[in-house]
mmCIF file of C-alpha atoms in Angstrom:
data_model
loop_
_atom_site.group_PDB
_atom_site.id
_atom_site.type_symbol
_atom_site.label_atom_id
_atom_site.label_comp_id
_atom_site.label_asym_id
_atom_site.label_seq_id
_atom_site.Cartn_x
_atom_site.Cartn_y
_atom_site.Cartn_z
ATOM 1 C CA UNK A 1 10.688 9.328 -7.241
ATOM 2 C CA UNK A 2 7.170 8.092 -7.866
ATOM 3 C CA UNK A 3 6.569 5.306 -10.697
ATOM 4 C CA UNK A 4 3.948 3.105 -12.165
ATOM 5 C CA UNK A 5 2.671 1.779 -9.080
ATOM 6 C CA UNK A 6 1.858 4.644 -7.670
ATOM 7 C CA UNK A 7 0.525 5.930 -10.560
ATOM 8 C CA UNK A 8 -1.631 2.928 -10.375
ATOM 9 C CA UNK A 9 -2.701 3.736 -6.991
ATOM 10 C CA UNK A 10 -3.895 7.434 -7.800
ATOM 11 C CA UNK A 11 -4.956 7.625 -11.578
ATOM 12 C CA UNK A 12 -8.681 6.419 -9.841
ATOM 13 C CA UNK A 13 -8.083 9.354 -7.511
ATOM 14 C CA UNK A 14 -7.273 11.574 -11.009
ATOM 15 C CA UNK A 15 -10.064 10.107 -12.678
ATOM 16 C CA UNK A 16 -12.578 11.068 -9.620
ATOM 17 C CA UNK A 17 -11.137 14.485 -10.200
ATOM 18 C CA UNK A 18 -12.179 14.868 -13.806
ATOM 19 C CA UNK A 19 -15.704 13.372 -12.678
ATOM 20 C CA UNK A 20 -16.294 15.754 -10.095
ATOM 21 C CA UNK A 21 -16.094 18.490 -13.174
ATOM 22 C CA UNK A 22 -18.710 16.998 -15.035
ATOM 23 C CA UNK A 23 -22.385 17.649 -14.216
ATOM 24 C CA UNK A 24 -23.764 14.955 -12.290
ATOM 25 C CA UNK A 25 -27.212 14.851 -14.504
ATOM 26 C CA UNK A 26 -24.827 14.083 -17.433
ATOM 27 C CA UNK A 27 -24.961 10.408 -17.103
ATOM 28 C CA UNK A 28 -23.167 9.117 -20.781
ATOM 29 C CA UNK A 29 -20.188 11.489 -19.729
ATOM 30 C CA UNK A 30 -19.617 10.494 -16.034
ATOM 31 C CA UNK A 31 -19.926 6.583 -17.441
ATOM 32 C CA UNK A 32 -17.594 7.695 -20.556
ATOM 33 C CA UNK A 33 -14.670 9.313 -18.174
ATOM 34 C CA UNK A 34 -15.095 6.118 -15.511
ATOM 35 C CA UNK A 35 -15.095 3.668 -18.261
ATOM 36 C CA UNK A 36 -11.995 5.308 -19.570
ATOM 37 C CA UNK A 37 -10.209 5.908 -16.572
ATOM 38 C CA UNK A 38 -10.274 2.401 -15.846
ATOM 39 C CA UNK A 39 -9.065 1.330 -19.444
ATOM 40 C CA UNK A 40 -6.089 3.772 -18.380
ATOM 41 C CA UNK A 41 -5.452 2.420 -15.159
ATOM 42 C CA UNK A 42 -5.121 -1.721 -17.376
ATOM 43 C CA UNK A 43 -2.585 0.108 -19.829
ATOM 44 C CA UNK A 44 -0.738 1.416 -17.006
ATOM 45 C CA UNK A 45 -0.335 -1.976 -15.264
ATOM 46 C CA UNK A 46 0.773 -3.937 -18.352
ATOM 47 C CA UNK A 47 4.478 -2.649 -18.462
ATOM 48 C CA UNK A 48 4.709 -4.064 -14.666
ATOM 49 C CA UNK A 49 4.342 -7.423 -16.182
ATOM 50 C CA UNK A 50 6.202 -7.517 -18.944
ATOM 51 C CA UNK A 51 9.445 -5.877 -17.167
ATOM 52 C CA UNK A 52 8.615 -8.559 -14.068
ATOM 53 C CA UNK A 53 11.727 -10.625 -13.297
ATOM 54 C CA UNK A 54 10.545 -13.549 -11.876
ATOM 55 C CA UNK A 55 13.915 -14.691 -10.089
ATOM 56 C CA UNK A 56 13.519 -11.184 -8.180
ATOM 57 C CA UNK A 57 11.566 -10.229 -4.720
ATOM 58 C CA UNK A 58 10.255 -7.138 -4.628
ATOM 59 C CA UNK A 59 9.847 -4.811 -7.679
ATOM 60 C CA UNK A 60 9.493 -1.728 -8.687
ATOM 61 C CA UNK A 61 9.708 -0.443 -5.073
ATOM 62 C CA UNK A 62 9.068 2.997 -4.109
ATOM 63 C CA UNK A 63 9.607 5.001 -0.671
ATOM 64 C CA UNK A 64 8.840 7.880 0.992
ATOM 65 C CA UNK A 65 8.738 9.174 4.286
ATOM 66 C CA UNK A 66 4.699 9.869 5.755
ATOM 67 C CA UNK A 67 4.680 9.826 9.486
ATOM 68 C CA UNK A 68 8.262 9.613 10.257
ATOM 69 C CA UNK A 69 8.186 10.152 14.043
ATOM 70 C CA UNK A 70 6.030 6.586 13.678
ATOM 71 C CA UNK A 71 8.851 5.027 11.404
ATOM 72 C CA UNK A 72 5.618 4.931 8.757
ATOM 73 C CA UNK A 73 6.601 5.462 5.463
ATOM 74 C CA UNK A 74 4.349 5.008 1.590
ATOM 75 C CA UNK A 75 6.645 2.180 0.548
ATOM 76 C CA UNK A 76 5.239 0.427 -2.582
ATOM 77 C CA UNK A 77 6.154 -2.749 -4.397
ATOM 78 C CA UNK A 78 4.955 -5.884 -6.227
ATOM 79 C CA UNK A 79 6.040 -9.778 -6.086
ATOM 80 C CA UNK A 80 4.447 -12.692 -8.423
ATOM 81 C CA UNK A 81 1.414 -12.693 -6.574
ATOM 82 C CA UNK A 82 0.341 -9.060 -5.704
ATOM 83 C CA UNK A 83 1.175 -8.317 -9.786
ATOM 84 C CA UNK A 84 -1.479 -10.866 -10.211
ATOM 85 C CA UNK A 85 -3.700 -9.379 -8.212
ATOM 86 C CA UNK A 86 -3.007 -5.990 -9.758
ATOM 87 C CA UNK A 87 -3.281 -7.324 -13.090
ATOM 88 C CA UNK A 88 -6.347 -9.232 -12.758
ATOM 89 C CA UNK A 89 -7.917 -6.091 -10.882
ATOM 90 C CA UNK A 90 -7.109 -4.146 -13.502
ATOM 91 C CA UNK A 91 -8.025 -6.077 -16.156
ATOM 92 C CA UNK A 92 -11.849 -6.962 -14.691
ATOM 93 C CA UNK A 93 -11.874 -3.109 -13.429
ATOM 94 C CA UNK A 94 -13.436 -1.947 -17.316
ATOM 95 C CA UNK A 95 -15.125 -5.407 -17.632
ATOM 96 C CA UNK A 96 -17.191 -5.070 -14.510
ATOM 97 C CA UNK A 97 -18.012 -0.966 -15.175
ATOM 98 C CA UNK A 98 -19.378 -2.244 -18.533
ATOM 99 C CA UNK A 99 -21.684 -4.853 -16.890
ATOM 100 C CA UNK A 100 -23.108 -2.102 -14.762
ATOM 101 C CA UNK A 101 -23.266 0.848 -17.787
ATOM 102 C CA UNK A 102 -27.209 0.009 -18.187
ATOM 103 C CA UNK A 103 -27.730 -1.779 -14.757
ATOM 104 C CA UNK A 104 -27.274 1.465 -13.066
ATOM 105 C CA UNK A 105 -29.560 4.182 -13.764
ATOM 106 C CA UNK A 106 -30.007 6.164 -10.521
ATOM 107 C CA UNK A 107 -26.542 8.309 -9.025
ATOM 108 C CA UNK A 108 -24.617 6.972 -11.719
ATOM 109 C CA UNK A 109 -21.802 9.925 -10.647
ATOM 110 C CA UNK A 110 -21.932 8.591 -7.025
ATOM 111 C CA UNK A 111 -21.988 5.477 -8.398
ATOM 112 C CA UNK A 112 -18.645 5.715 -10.266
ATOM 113 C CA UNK A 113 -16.751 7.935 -7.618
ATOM 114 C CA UNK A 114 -17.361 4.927 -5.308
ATOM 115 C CA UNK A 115 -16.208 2.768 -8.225
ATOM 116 C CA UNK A 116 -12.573 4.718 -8.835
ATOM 117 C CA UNK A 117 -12.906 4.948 -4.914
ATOM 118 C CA UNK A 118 -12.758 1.535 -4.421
ATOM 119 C CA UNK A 119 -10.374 0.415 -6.779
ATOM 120 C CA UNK A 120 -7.869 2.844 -5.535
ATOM 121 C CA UNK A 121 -8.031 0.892 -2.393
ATOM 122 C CA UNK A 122 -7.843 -1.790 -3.757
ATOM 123 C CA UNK A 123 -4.478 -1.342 -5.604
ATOM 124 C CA UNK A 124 -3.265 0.381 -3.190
ATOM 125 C CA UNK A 125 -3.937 -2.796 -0.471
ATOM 126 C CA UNK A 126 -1.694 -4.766 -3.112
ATOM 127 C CA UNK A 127 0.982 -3.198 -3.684
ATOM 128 C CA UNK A 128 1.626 -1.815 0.178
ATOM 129 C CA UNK A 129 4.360 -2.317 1.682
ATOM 130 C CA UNK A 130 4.047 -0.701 5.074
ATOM 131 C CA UNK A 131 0.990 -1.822 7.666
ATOM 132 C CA UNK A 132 0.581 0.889 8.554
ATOM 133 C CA UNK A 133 -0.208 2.210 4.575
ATOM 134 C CA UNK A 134 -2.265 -1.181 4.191
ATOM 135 C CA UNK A 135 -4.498 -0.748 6.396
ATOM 136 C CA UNK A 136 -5.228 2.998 4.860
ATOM 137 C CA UNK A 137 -5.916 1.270 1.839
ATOM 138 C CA UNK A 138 -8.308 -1.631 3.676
ATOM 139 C CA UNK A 139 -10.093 0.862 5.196
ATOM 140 C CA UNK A 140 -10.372 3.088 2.021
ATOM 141 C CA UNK A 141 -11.490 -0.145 0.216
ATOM 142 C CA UNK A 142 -14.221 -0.730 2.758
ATOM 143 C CA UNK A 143 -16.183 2.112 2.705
ATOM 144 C CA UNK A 144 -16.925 2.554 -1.141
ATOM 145 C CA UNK A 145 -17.537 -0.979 -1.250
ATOM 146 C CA UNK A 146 -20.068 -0.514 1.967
ATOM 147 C CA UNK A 147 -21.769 2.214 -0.342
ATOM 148 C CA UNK A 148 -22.160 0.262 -3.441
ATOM 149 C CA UNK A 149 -23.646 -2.479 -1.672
ATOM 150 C CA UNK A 150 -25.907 -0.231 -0.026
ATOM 151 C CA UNK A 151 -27.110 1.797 -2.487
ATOM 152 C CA UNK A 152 -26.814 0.132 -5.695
ATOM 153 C CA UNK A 153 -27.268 -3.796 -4.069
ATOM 154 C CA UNK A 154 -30.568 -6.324 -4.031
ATOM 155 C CA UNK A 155 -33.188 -6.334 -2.214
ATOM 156 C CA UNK A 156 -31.827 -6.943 1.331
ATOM 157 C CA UNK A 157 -28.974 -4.532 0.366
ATOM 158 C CA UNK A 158 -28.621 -2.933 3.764
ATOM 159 C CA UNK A 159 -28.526 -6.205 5.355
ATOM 160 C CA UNK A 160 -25.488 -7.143 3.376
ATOM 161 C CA UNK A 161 -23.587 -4.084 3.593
ATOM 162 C CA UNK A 162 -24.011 -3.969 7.375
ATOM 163 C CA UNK A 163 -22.912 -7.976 7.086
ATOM 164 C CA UNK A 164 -20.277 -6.990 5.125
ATOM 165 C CA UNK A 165 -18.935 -4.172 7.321
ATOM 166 C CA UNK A 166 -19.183 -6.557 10.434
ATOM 167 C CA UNK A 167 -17.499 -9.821 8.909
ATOM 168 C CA UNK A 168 -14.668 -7.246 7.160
ATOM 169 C CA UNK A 169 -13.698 -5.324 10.316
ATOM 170 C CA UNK A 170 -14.090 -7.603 13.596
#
C-alpha cells in the first residue's frame, strides 16, 4: 500500500527514532546516524527518477483514508517538477549536514532532530497531494526551520526567525 514516497516522507521520522536512542553528549554518533540517514533518504529517491515517465501526470501515487468524515485523505504523488524538488532536496540534504558537521558544536542532537524534522516536511510538502496533508507538512516544515534559525543562526538570529515566522505564515 505504501511505496517510495512515503518512505521518503518518514525515513527522517525513522532516523529521529534511532537518534533519540543515542546519548545526546555523544556528538560523532548523533552526526554519524543524521549524516547517514540522509545518504539513505538520496538512495531512496533515485529509483523515482529513473522509473519517471515523462509523458505521464502523476506518479507513483499513493492513498489512504485520514479524516474521512472531512473527505481528507494522505494521497501522495510526484510530476516533473515536485521529483525535482525531491531530488534536489535530497541530494543537498547530506551536502548541507556536512557543511554544518564542525560549524555546530553546541545541541548537536537537537540540532539534527530539527534537521530530519525539517526535511520530513519538506518532502512531504512535495509530494502532497491533498491541502489539507500540505499544509501538515508546511506547518511541520516551519517550526524546525524556526528552531534552527533561532538557535543555531547569526547574530540577530531571533530577529530572523521571528521574520521568518511572520513573512511564512501571514
Amino acid at each position: 500500500m505504501f511505496g517510495t514516497l512515503s518512505a521518503l516522507v518518514f525515513l527522517p521520522l525513522f532516523g529521529m527514532f534511532v537518534l533519540a536512542l543515542i546519548p545526546g553528549r555523544n556528538a560523532r554518533a548523533v552526526r554519524i546516524a543524521t549524516l547517514v540517514t540522509t545518504i539513505v533518504l538520496f538512495l531512496v529517491s533515485l529509483p523515482l527518477a529513473s522509473g519517471f515517465r515523462a509523458d505521464a501526470t502523476m506518479q507513483f501515487e499513493e492513498r489512504a483514508p485520514w479524516i474521512p468524515q472531512f473527505g481528507i485523505s494522505y494521497h501522495v504523488g510526484i510530476d516533473g517538477i515536485s521529483l525535482f524538488l525531491l531530488l534536489l532536496t535530497t541530494f543537498l540534504a547530506p551536502i548541507v549536514y556536512l557543511s554544518a558537521w564542525n560549524a555546530i558544536t553546541k545541541r548537536v542532537k537537537e540540532f539534527s532532530l530539527f534537521y530530519l524534522l525539517l526535511h520530513t516536511g519538506m518532502i512531504g510538502a512535495f509530494v502532497s497531494l491533498d491541502l489539507f496533508l500540505f499544509y501538515v507538512f508546511w506547518e511541520l516544515m516551519l517550526i524546525p526551520m524556526a528552531f534552527l534559525i533561532g538557535v543555531w543562526g547569526g547574530e540577530r538570529r531571533i530577529y530572523a526567525a521571528v521574520k521568518f515566522v511572520l513573512y511564512t505564515v501571514v
